[in-house]
PDB file of C-alpha atoms in Angstrom:
ATOM      1  CA  MET E   1     -30.231  46.800  66.026  1.00 44.00           C
ATOM      2  CA  ARG E   2     -26.767  45.726  66.045  1.00 42.00           C
ATOM      3  CA  SER E   3     -27.258  42.599  64.391  1.00 46.00           C
ATOM      4  CA  ASP E   4     -29.156  44.568  61.464  1.00 44.00           C
ATOM      5  CA  VAL E   5     -25.881  46.625  61.243  1.00 39.00           C
ATOM      6  CA  LEU E   6     -23.876  44.032  61.025  1.00 42.00           C
ATOM      7  CA  SER E   7     -25.957  41.552  58.411  1.00 48.00           C
ATOM      8  CA  ILE E   8     -26.265  45.023  56.299  1.00 45.00           C
ATOM      9  CA  GLY E   9     -22.882  45.349  56.355  1.00 51.00           C
ATOM     10  CA  SER E  10     -22.042  41.776  55.681  1.00 56.00           C
ATOM     11  CA  VAL E  11     -23.752  41.994  52.461  1.00 58.00           C
ATOM     12  CA  ARG E  12     -21.941  45.319  51.481  1.00 61.00           C
ATOM     13  CA  LEU E  13     -18.917  43.197  51.980  1.00 56.00           C
ATOM     14  CA  PHE E  14     -20.113  40.370  50.037  1.00 56.00           C
ATOM     15  CA  ARG E  15     -21.506  42.662  47.465  1.00 61.00           C
ATOM     16  CA  LEU E  16     -17.797  44.339  46.881  1.00 58.00           C
ATOM     17  CA  ALA E  17     -15.982  40.914  46.552  1.00 59.00           C
ATOM     18  CA  LEU E  18     -18.429  40.092  44.057  1.00 61.00           C
ATOM     19  CA  GLY E  19     -18.251  42.760  42.179  1.00 62.00           C
ATOM     20  CA  THR E  20     -14.244  42.811  42.687  1.00 64.00           C
ATOM     21  CA  LEU E  21     -14.346  39.273  41.729  1.00 61.00           C
ATOM     22  CA  LEU E  22     -16.608  39.799  38.496  1.00 61.00           C
ATOM     23  CA  LEU E  23     -14.130  42.885  37.635  1.00 62.00           C
ATOM     24  CA  LEU E  24     -11.275  40.493  37.748  1.00 63.00           C
ATOM     25  CA  VAL E  25     -12.803  38.266  35.333  1.00 63.00           C
ATOM     26  CA  GLY E  26     -14.093  41.145  33.004  1.00 63.00           C
ATOM     27  CA  THR E  27     -10.167  42.779  33.165  1.00 64.00           C
ATOM     28  CA  ALA E  28      -8.634  39.205  32.233  1.00 62.00           C
ATOM     29  CA  LEU E  29     -10.903  38.831  29.359  1.00 61.00           C
ATOM     30  CA  LEU E  30      -9.887  41.916  28.062  1.00 63.00           C
ATOM     31  CA  VAL E  31      -6.650  41.248  28.670  1.00 61.00           C
ATOM     32  CA  ALA E  32      -6.762  37.975  26.855  1.00 61.00           C
ATOM     33  CA  GLN E  33      -8.252  40.250  23.820  1.00 60.00           C
ATOM     34  CA  GLY E  34      -5.394  42.811  24.052  1.00 64.00           C
ATOM     35  CA  ILE E  35      -2.944  40.258  23.879  1.00 59.00           C
ATOM     36  CA  ALA E  36      -4.306  38.372  20.524  1.00 60.00           C
ATOM     37  CA  TRP E  37      -4.859  41.911  19.236  1.00 64.00           C
ATOM     38  CA  LEU E  38      -0.778  42.385  19.634  1.00 59.00           C
ATOM     39  CA  ASP E  39      -0.342  39.326  17.480  1.00 61.00           C
ATOM     40  CA  LEU E  40       2.994  38.667  19.354  1.00 64.00           C
ATOM     41  CA  GLU E  41       5.568  35.592  17.814  1.00 74.00           C
ATOM     42  CA  PRO E  42       3.970  32.520  19.088  1.00 78.00           C
ATOM     43  CA  ARG E  43       6.602  31.578  21.949  1.00 79.00           C
ATOM     44  CA  MET E  44       6.211  35.368  23.102  1.00 80.00           C
ATOM     45  CA  MET E  45       2.702  35.089  22.916  1.00 81.00           C
ATOM     46  CA  ARG E  46       2.782  31.405  25.117  1.00 82.00           C
ATOM     47  CA  ALA E  47       5.069  32.981  27.712  1.00 83.00           C
ATOM     48  CA  LEU E  48       2.633  36.199  27.881  1.00 83.00           C
ATOM     49  CA  GLU E  49      -0.107  34.308  28.263  1.00 83.00           C
ATOM     50  CA  GLY E  50       1.189  32.371  31.173  1.00 85.00           C
ATOM     51  CA  GLY E  51       2.457  34.608  33.110  1.00 86.00           C
ATOM     52  CA  ALA E  52      -1.170  36.562  32.836  1.00 85.00           C
ATOM     53  CA  LEU E  53      -2.563  33.544  34.168  1.00 85.00           C
ATOM     54  CA  CYS E  54      -0.169  33.491  37.081  1.00 85.00           C
ATOM     55  CA  ALA E  55      -0.785  37.201  37.541  1.00 86.00           C
ATOM     56  CA  LEU E  56      -4.721  36.372  37.592  1.00 85.00           C
ATOM     57  CA  GLY E  57      -4.012  33.755  40.162  1.00 84.00           C
ATOM     58  CA  THR E  58      -2.176  35.601  42.596  1.00 86.00           C
ATOM     59  CA  ALA E  59      -5.307  38.515  42.442  1.00 85.00           C
ATOM     60  CA  LEU E  60      -8.027  36.053  43.076  1.00 84.00           C
ATOM     61  CA  GLY E  61      -6.169  34.644  46.047  1.00 81.00           C
ATOM     62  CA  ALA E  62      -6.495  38.399  47.199  1.00 83.00           C
ATOM     63  CA  VAL E  63     -10.007  38.475  46.772  1.00 82.00           C
ATOM     64  CA  PRO E  64     -11.567  37.046  50.266  1.00 79.00           C
ATOM     65  CA  VAL E  65      -9.734  39.609  52.175  1.00 79.00           C
ATOM     66  CA  LEU E  66     -12.574  42.158  51.410  1.00 77.00           C
ATOM     67  CA  VAL E  67     -15.191  39.891  53.217  1.00 74.00           C
ATOM     68  CA  ILE E  68     -13.163  39.667  56.612  1.00 68.00           C
ATOM     69  CA  ARG E  69     -14.532  42.509  58.781  1.00 59.00           C
ATOM     70  CA  ASN E  70     -12.100  42.491  61.701  1.00 64.00           C
ATOM     71  CA  MET E  71      -8.804  40.641  62.669  1.00 63.00           C
ATOM     72  CA  PRO E  72      -8.295  38.970  65.998  1.00 74.00           C
ATOM     73  CA  VAL E  73      -4.932  39.161  66.928  1.00 76.00           C
ATOM     74  CA  THR E  74      -4.842  35.357  67.444  1.00 82.00           C
ATOM     75  CA  LEU E  75      -6.430  34.708  63.822  1.00 77.00           C
ATOM     76  CA  ALA E  76      -3.675  37.648  62.456  1.00 73.00           C
ATOM     77  CA  ASP E  77      -0.727  35.361  64.434  1.00 80.00           C
ATOM     78  CA  THR E  78      -2.339  31.907  62.924  1.00 83.00           C
ATOM     79  CA  LEU E  79      -2.255  33.684  59.429  1.00 77.00           C
ATOM     80  CA  LEU E  80       1.261  35.270  59.921  1.00 78.00           C
ATOM     81  CA  GLY E  81       2.345  31.439  60.904  1.00 85.00           C
ATOM     82  CA  PHE E  82       0.256  30.053  57.808  1.00 84.00           C
ATOM     83  CA  GLY E  83       1.977  32.665  55.656  1.00 79.00           C
ATOM     84  CA  ALA E  84       5.431  31.026  57.042  1.00 83.00           C
ATOM     85  CA  GLY E  85       4.610  27.835  55.931  1.00 86.00           C
ATOM     86  CA  VAL E  86       3.540  28.586  52.624  1.00 82.00           C
ATOM     87  CA  MET E  87       6.925  30.545  52.239  1.00 79.00           C
ATOM     88  CA  LEU E  88       9.210  27.861  53.481  1.00 87.00           C
ATOM     89  CA  ALA E  89       7.544  24.978  51.198  1.00 86.00           C
ATOM     90  CA  ALA E  90       8.091  27.379  48.449  1.00 80.00           C
ATOM     91  CA  THR E  91      11.336  28.110  49.384  1.00 84.00           C
ATOM     92  CA  ALA E  92      12.143  24.311  49.296  1.00 86.00           C
ATOM     93  CA  PHE E  93       9.833  22.906  46.496  1.00 84.00           C
ATOM     94  CA  SER E  94       9.329  26.005  44.180  1.00 78.00           C
ATOM     95  CA  LEU E  95      13.030  27.695  44.047  1.00 82.00           C
ATOM     96  CA  ILE E  96      15.842  25.567  45.871  1.00 89.00           C
ATOM     97  CA  ILE E  97      14.939  21.947  44.049  1.00 88.00           C
ATOM     98  CA  PRO E  98      13.870  23.435  40.483  1.00 85.00           C
ATOM     99  CA  GLY E  99      17.154  25.838  40.957  1.00 87.00           C
ATOM    100  CA  LEU E 100      19.545  22.965  41.573  1.00 92.00           C
ATOM    101  CA  ASP E 101      17.612  20.963  38.593  1.00 89.00           C
ATOM    102  CA  ALA E 102      17.909  24.298  35.989  1.00 86.00           C
ATOM    103  CA  ALA E 103      21.427  24.562  37.413  1.00 90.00           C
ATOM    104  CA  GLN E 104      22.587  20.793  36.329  1.00 91.00           C
ATOM    105  CA  ALA E 105      20.495  21.581  32.842  1.00 87.00           C
ATOM    106  CA  VAL E 106      23.038  24.206  32.020  1.00 84.00           C
ATOM    107  CA  GLY E 107      25.699  21.883  32.489  1.00 87.00           C
ATOM    108  CA  PHE E 108      26.673  22.081  36.328  1.00 91.00           C
ATOM    109  CA  GLY E 109      27.417  18.785  38.094  1.00 91.00           C
ATOM    110  CA  LYS E 110      25.706  17.760  41.279  1.00 91.00           C
ATOM    111  CA  TRP E 111      28.451  19.605  43.211  1.00 93.00           C
ATOM    112  CA  GLY E 112      28.724  22.475  41.196  1.00 93.00           C
ATOM    113  CA  ALA E 113      24.793  22.779  41.005  1.00 93.00           C
ATOM    114  CA  GLY E 114      24.779  22.844  45.038  1.00 94.00           C
ATOM    115  CA  GLY E 115      27.602  25.482  45.402  1.00 94.00           C
ATOM    116  CA  LEU E 116      25.753  27.659  42.794  1.00 92.00           C
ATOM    117  CA  ILE E 117      22.297  27.560  44.636  1.00 92.00           C
ATOM    118  CA  SER E 118      24.063  28.327  47.521  1.00 94.00           C
ATOM    119  CA  ALA E 119      26.042  31.066  46.415  1.00 93.00           C
ATOM    120  CA  GLY E 120      23.122  32.410  45.048  1.00 90.00           C
ATOM    121  CA  LEU E 121      20.850  32.135  48.082  1.00 91.00           C
ATOM    122  CA  MET E 122      23.709  33.586  50.581  1.00 93.00           C
ATOM    123  CA  PHE E 123      23.637  36.867  47.967  1.00 88.00           C
ATOM    124  CA  GLY E 124      19.639  36.740  48.127  1.00 84.00           C
ATOM    125  CA  ALA E 125      19.697  36.388  52.062  1.00 87.00           C
ATOM    126  CA  PHE E 126      22.345  39.013  51.996  1.00 88.00           C
ATOM    127  CA  CYS E 127      20.504  41.408  49.939  1.00 82.00           C
ATOM    128  CA  LEU E 128      17.251  41.181  51.687  1.00 78.00           C
ATOM    129  CA  TYR E 129      19.108  41.611  54.825  1.00 80.00           C
ATOM    130  CA  LEU E 130      20.074  45.161  53.579  1.00 80.00           C
ATOM    131  CA  VAL E 131      16.871  45.930  52.508  1.00 72.00           C
ATOM    132  CA  ASP E 132      15.563  44.936  55.776  1.00 70.00           C
ATOM    133  CA  ARG E 133      17.893  47.051  57.754  1.00 73.00           C
ATOM    134  CA  LYS E 134      16.934  50.124  55.121  1.00 70.00           C
ATOM    135  CA  VAL E 135      13.193  49.590  55.774  1.00 63.00           C
ATOM    136  CA  THR E 136      13.606  48.892  59.741  1.00 59.00           C
ATOM    137  CA  GLY E 137      15.460  51.879  59.993  1.00 57.00           C
ATOM    138  CA  ALA E 138      12.877  54.514  58.446  1.00 51.00           C
ATOM    139  CA  SER E 139      10.847  56.670  59.825  1.00 45.00           C
ATOM    140  CA  PRO E 140       7.269  55.664  61.312  1.00 42.00           C
ATOM    141  CA  ASP E 141       5.802  58.287  58.824  1.00 45.00           C
ATOM    142  CA  ALA E 142       7.705  56.782  55.928  1.00 43.00           C
ATOM    143  CA  LEU E 143       6.041  53.325  56.149  1.00 41.00           C
ATOM    144  CA  VAL E 144       2.911  54.534  56.098  1.00 43.00           C
ATOM    145  CA  ALA E 145       0.176  55.909  53.399  1.00 43.00           C
ATOM    146  CA  CYS E 146      -2.023  58.250  55.569  1.00 44.00           C
ATOM    147  CA  GLY E 147      -1.475  59.690  59.001  1.00 46.00           C
ATOM    148  CA  THR E 148      -4.809  58.477  60.062  1.00 47.00           C
ATOM    149  CA  GLN E 149      -3.810  54.899  58.958  1.00 54.00           C
ATOM    150  CA  PRO E 150      -1.977  52.553  61.779  1.00 56.00           C
ATOM    151  CA  VAL E 151       1.854  52.489  60.848  1.00 66.00           C
ATOM    152  CA  ILE E 152       2.359  48.863  59.143  1.00 71.00           C
ATOM    153  CA  PRO E 153       5.600  47.048  60.656  1.00 72.00           C
ATOM    154  CA  ALA E 154       8.680  46.988  58.637  1.00 71.00           C
ATOM    155  CA  ARG E 155       8.939  43.241  58.512  1.00 70.00           C
ATOM    156  CA  ILE E 156       5.583  42.907  57.034  1.00 74.00           C
ATOM    157  CA  TRP E 157       7.036  45.180  54.189  1.00 78.00           C
ATOM    158  CA  VAL E 158       9.879  43.076  53.959  1.00 76.00           C
ATOM    159  CA  PHE E 159       7.521  40.016  53.695  1.00 75.00           C
ATOM    160  CA  VAL E 160       5.727  41.351  51.036  1.00 81.00           C
ATOM    161  CA  ILE E 161       9.033  42.042  49.021  1.00 79.00           C
ATOM    162  CA  ALA E 162      10.220  38.970  49.444  1.00 76.00           C
ATOM    163  CA  ILE E 163       7.131  37.409  48.116  1.00 77.00           C
ATOM    164  CA  ILE E 164       7.358  39.658  45.158  1.00 80.00           C
ATOM    165  CA  ALA E 165      10.957  38.684  44.540  1.00 77.00           C
ATOM    166  CA  HIS E 166      10.122  35.122  44.681  1.00 74.00           C
ATOM    167  CA  ASN E 167       7.578  35.720  41.663  1.00 81.00           C
ATOM    168  CA  ILE E 168      10.297  37.223  39.792  1.00 81.00           C
ATOM    169  CA  PRO E 169      12.008  33.373  39.033  1.00 80.00           C
ATOM    170  CA  GLU E 170       8.381  32.034  38.824  1.00 78.00           C
ATOM    171  CA  GLY E 171       8.066  34.452  35.714  1.00 83.00           C
ATOM    172  CA  MET E 172      11.716  33.518  34.175  1.00 81.00           C
ATOM    173  CA  ALA E 173      10.945  29.590  34.463  1.00 80.00           C
ATOM    174  CA  ILE E 174       7.690  30.306  32.278  1.00 83.00           C
ATOM    175  CA  GLY E 175       9.478  32.454  29.902  1.00 82.00           C
ATOM    176  CA  VAL E 176      12.066  30.001  29.495  1.00 78.00           C
ATOM    177  CA  SER E 177       9.832  26.848  29.072  1.00 77.00           C
ATOM    178  CA  ALA E 178       7.839  28.818  26.587  1.00 80.00           C
ATOM    179  CA  GLY E 179      10.938  30.169  24.793  1.00 76.00           C
ATOM    180  CA  GLY E 180      12.673  27.283  24.683  1.00 71.00           C
ATOM    181  CA  GLY E 181       9.361  25.630  22.981  1.00 71.00           C
ATOM    182  CA  MET E 182       9.264  22.785  26.138  1.00 69.00           C
ATOM    183  CA  PRO E 183       5.605  21.022  25.375  1.00 67.00           C
ATOM    184  CA  ASP E 184       5.012  21.187  29.187  1.00 66.00           C
ATOM    185  CA  ALA E 185       5.307  25.090  29.328  1.00 71.00           C
ATOM    186  CA  ASP E 186       1.458  25.239  29.499  1.00 75.00           C
ATOM    187  CA  SER E 187       1.060  22.767  32.331  1.00 72.00           C
ATOM    188  CA  LEU E 188       3.731  24.583  34.225  1.00 72.00           C
ATOM    189  CA  ALA E 189       2.226  28.072  33.924  1.00 80.00           C
ATOM    190  CA  MET E 190      -1.084  26.630  35.247  1.00 79.00           C
ATOM    191  CA  GLY E 191       0.493  24.552  38.168  1.00 74.00           C
ATOM    192  CA  ILE E 192       2.436  28.043  39.087  1.00 77.00           C
ATOM    193  CA  ALA E 193      -1.008  29.995  39.052  1.00 81.00           C
ATOM    194  CA  LEU E 194      -2.445  27.802  41.115  1.00 77.00           C
ATOM    195  CA  GLN E 195       0.510  27.989  43.625  1.00 71.00           C
ATOM    196  CA  ASP E 196       0.227  31.490  43.584  1.00 79.00           C
ATOM    197  CA  VAL E 197      -3.382  31.840  44.955  1.00 79.00           C
ATOM    198  CA  PRO E 198      -2.623  30.938  48.455  1.00 76.00           C
ATOM    199  CA  GLU E 199       0.332  33.708  48.223  1.00 77.00           C
ATOM    200  CA  GLY E 200      -1.985  36.376  46.902  1.00 83.00           C
ATOM    201  CA  LEU E 201      -4.239  35.581  50.033  1.00 80.00           C
ATOM    202  CA  VAL E 202      -1.345  35.859  52.451  1.00 79.00           C
ATOM    203  CA  ILE E 203      -0.196  38.970  51.170  1.00 83.00           C
ATOM    204  CA  ALA E 204      -3.562  40.760  51.532  1.00 85.00           C
ATOM    205  CA  LEU E 205      -4.927  38.972  55.031  1.00 80.00           C
ATOM    206  CA  VAL E 206      -0.828  39.848  56.279  1.00 79.00           C
ATOM    207  CA  LEU E 207      -1.626  43.511  55.214  1.00 84.00           C
ATOM    208  CA  ALA E 208      -4.884  43.695  56.669  1.00 82.00           C
ATOM    209  CA  GLY E 209      -4.218  41.787  59.904  1.00 75.00           C
ATOM    210  CA  ALA E 210      -1.544  44.507  60.406  1.00 76.00           C
ATOM    211  CA  GLY E 211      -4.145  47.447  60.011  1.00 78.00           C
ATOM    212  CA  MET E 212      -4.360  47.796  56.042  1.00 82.00           C
ATOM    213  CA  ALA E 213      -7.580  48.987  54.730  1.00 82.00           C
ATOM    214  CA  ARG E 214      -9.015  45.910  53.440  1.00 81.00           C
ATOM    215  CA  PHE E 215      -9.288  47.072  49.504  1.00 83.00           C
ATOM    216  CA  LYS E 216      -5.514  48.848  49.916  1.00 86.00           C
ATOM    217  CA  ALA E 217      -4.670  45.470  51.042  1.00 86.00           C
ATOM    218  CA  PHE E 218      -6.305  43.628  48.082  1.00 86.00           C
ATOM    219  CA  LEU E 219      -4.746  45.673  45.540  1.00 86.00           C
ATOM    220  CA  ILE E 220      -1.066  45.300  46.944  1.00 88.00           C
ATOM    221  CA  GLY E 221      -1.764  41.431  47.042  1.00 86.00           C
ATOM    222  CA  ALA E 222      -3.576  41.383  43.350  1.00 86.00           C
ATOM    223  CA  ALA E 223      -0.354  43.770  42.192  1.00 86.00           C
ATOM    224  CA  SER E 224       2.201  41.442  43.569  1.00 86.00           C
ATOM    225  CA  GLY E 225       1.622  39.059  40.606  1.00 86.00           C
ATOM    226  CA  LEU E 226       2.459  41.512  37.964  1.00 86.00           C
ATOM    227  CA  VAL E 227       6.020  40.803  38.102  1.00 87.00           C
ATOM    228  CA  GLU E 228       5.260  37.445  36.541  1.00 87.00           C
ATOM    229  CA  PRO E 229       3.954  38.601  33.081  1.00 87.00           C
ATOM    230  CA  ALA E 230       6.871  41.129  32.612  1.00 87.00           C
ATOM    231  CA  ALA E 231       9.468  38.377  33.508  1.00 85.00           C
ATOM    232  CA  ALA E 232       7.795  35.623  31.328  1.00 86.00           C
ATOM    233  CA  ILE E 233       7.757  37.956  28.144  1.00 85.00           C
ATOM    234  CA  LEU E 234      11.547  39.368  28.896  1.00 83.00           C
ATOM    235  CA  CYS E 235      12.923  35.605  29.165  1.00 81.00           C
ATOM    236  CA  ALA E 236      11.141  34.547  26.385  1.00 81.00           C
ATOM    237  CA  TRP E 237      12.665  37.234  24.444  1.00 80.00           C
ATOM    238  CA  LEU E 238      16.056  36.342  25.831  1.00 77.00           C
ATOM    239  CA  VAL E 239      15.862  32.711  26.282  1.00 73.00           C
ATOM    240  CA  LYS E 240      19.482  31.361  25.913  1.00 72.00           C
ATOM    241  CA  VAL E 241      20.808  34.338  28.899  1.00 76.00           C
ATOM    242  CA  ALA E 242      17.638  33.272  30.662  1.00 77.00           C
ATOM    243  CA  GLU E 243      18.614  29.594  30.617  1.00 78.00           C
ATOM    244  CA  LEU E 244      21.565  30.754  32.563  1.00 79.00           C
ATOM    245  CA  LEU E 245      20.043  33.096  34.922  1.00 81.00           C
ATOM    246  CA  LEU E 246      17.286  30.946  36.192  1.00 83.00           C
ATOM    247  CA  PRO E 247      19.322  28.861  38.460  1.00 87.00           C
ATOM    248  CA  LEU E 248      20.854  32.080  40.351  1.00 84.00           C
ATOM    249  CA  GLY E 249      17.295  33.823  39.922  1.00 83.00           C
ATOM    250  CA  LEU E 250      15.903  30.960  41.874  1.00 83.00           C
ATOM    251  CA  ALA E 251      18.880  30.635  44.310  1.00 87.00           C
ATOM    252  CA  PHE E 252      18.422  34.400  45.222  1.00 84.00           C
ATOM    253  CA  ALA E 253      14.670  34.634  45.571  1.00 80.00           C
ATOM    254  CA  ALA E 254      15.267  31.576  48.237  1.00 83.00           C
ATOM    255  CA  GLY E 255      17.643  32.928  50.082  1.00 85.00           C
ATOM    256  CA  ALA E 256      15.695  36.155  50.302  1.00 80.00           C
ATOM    257  CA  MET E 257      12.614  34.083  51.474  1.00 79.00           C
ATOM    258  CA  LEU E 258      14.360  31.904  53.691  1.00 85.00           C
ATOM    259  CA  LEU E 259      15.653  35.088  55.664  1.00 83.00           C
ATOM    260  CA  VAL E 260      12.556  37.313  55.951  1.00 77.00           C
ATOM    261  CA  VAL E 261      10.626  34.410  57.016  1.00 81.00           C
ATOM    262  CA  THR E 262      13.023  32.998  59.863  1.00 85.00           C
ATOM    263  CA  GLN E 263      14.040  36.571  60.951  1.00 80.00           C
ATOM    264  CA  GLU E 264      10.972  38.553  60.951  1.00 74.00           C
ATOM    265  CA  ILE E 265       7.545  36.525  60.206  1.00 76.00           C
ATOM    266  CA  ILE E 266       7.858  33.393  62.747  1.00 85.00           C
ATOM    267  CA  PRO E 267       9.160  35.752  65.587  1.00 84.00           C
ATOM    268  CA  GLU E 268       6.422  38.292  64.825  1.00 77.00           C
ATOM    269  CA  SER E 269       3.626  35.535  64.671  1.00 81.00           C
ATOM    270  CA  ARG E 270       5.012  34.492  68.003  1.00 84.00           C
ATOM    271  CA  ALA E 271       5.547  38.243  69.633  1.00 79.00           C
ATOM    272  CA  ASN E 272       1.762  37.949  71.038  1.00 81.00           C
ATOM    273  CA  GLY E 273       1.863  34.726  72.828  1.00 82.00           C
ATOM    274  CA  HIS E 274       0.099  32.844  70.209  1.00 84.00           C
ATOM    275  CA  HIS E 275       2.958  30.816  69.358  1.00 87.00           C
ATOM    276  CA  ARG E 276       0.979  27.246  69.549  1.00 89.00           C
ATOM    277  CA  LEU E 277      -1.488  28.732  67.022  1.00 89.00           C
ATOM    278  CA  ALA E 278       1.102  30.398  64.858  1.00 88.00           C
ATOM    279  CA  SER E 279       3.153  26.843  64.958  1.00 91.00           C
ATOM    280  CA  LEU E 280       0.138  24.904  63.639  1.00 92.00           C
ATOM    281  CA  GLY E 281      -0.735  27.678  61.123  1.00 88.00           C
ATOM    282  CA  LEU E 282       2.769  27.411  59.662  1.00 91.00           C
ATOM    283  CA  CYS E 283       2.524  23.361  59.733  1.00 93.00           C
ATOM    284  CA  VAL E 284      -0.903  23.693  57.866  1.00 91.00           C
ATOM    285  CA  GLY E 285       0.679  26.480  55.513  1.00 86.00           C
ATOM    286  CA  PHE E 286       3.605  24.191  54.812  1.00 90.00           C
ATOM    287  CA  CYS E 287       1.829  20.845  53.948  1.00 90.00           C
ATOM    288  CA  LEU E 288      -0.849  23.319  51.691  1.00 85.00           C
ATOM    289  CA  MET E 289       2.181  24.471  49.563  1.00 81.00           C
ATOM    290  CA  MET E 290       4.063  21.090  49.464  1.00 85.00           C
ATOM    291  CA  VAL E 291       1.409  19.398  48.294  1.00 85.00           C
ATOM    292  CA  MET E 292       0.248  21.831  45.833  1.00 77.00           C
ATOM    293  CA  ASP E 293       4.049  22.044  44.711  1.00 74.00           C
ATOM    294  CA  THR E 294       4.692  18.577  44.208  1.00 76.00           C
ATOM    295  CA  ALA E 295       0.872  17.920  42.707  1.00 75.00           C
ATOM    296  CA  LEU E 296       1.440  20.698  40.192  1.00 64.00           C
ATOM    297  CA  SER E 297       4.781  20.030  38.888  1.00 61.00           C
TER     298      SER E 297
END
């Protein structure tokens, strides 16, 4: 009897995931038609399409959380480690290195670029530190949507905020490349969209592992990428200003990411004694994101 119940539940979860996937594809097609209907200036259109592609990649990455029935503590800790590895690699290869290149592209020398990125990184870390103190100091009722739901730890919310902050300069990069008429703008957008897939998955799985309902975790993971098309079209419109702000934006996001991973996520992943699995997950996540960043750049 119990196996029959589990089988029925698994079929329902599979149908939910498949239905959600089809809904995302249908929504993407409708959005594409809507973008074409807007009849924007070609460079603005290119930026919006690239940002929307990245948002779709993030949403698709969050879909698997819908078919996960239970989240054992060992798996949750391993996924936290995996998420930490993904974010550390993204910090280095998606933010700091492109930030140094962007700073030199606008006229800074190697020392100046290093100093600018270091200043932006420290500012980002300081801002996330203030957010961390504010969120951690909030009452438990303020950190949970419903009284019957388990409290989501504050450090998990800070982690989500850091990933969303990291998506903003990625959208800026898409907008600058499209607005500036760069020939590789479409390739850049495709590469960032593929990199966003594991990020959407990490957000959704980490929230689900912390006790959030699977569908709500999926919605938050999918919505985390919506900042990219907004940043892309804004920066395509203000391309000259955005070129100057891009290095600082990348550095700011890197600092925020670095602080939250080292201060919150890594300690949380080891808090239950599964430090070996957490470390293995970190290495796997780092290598996966490093390969994607370097191969798709």
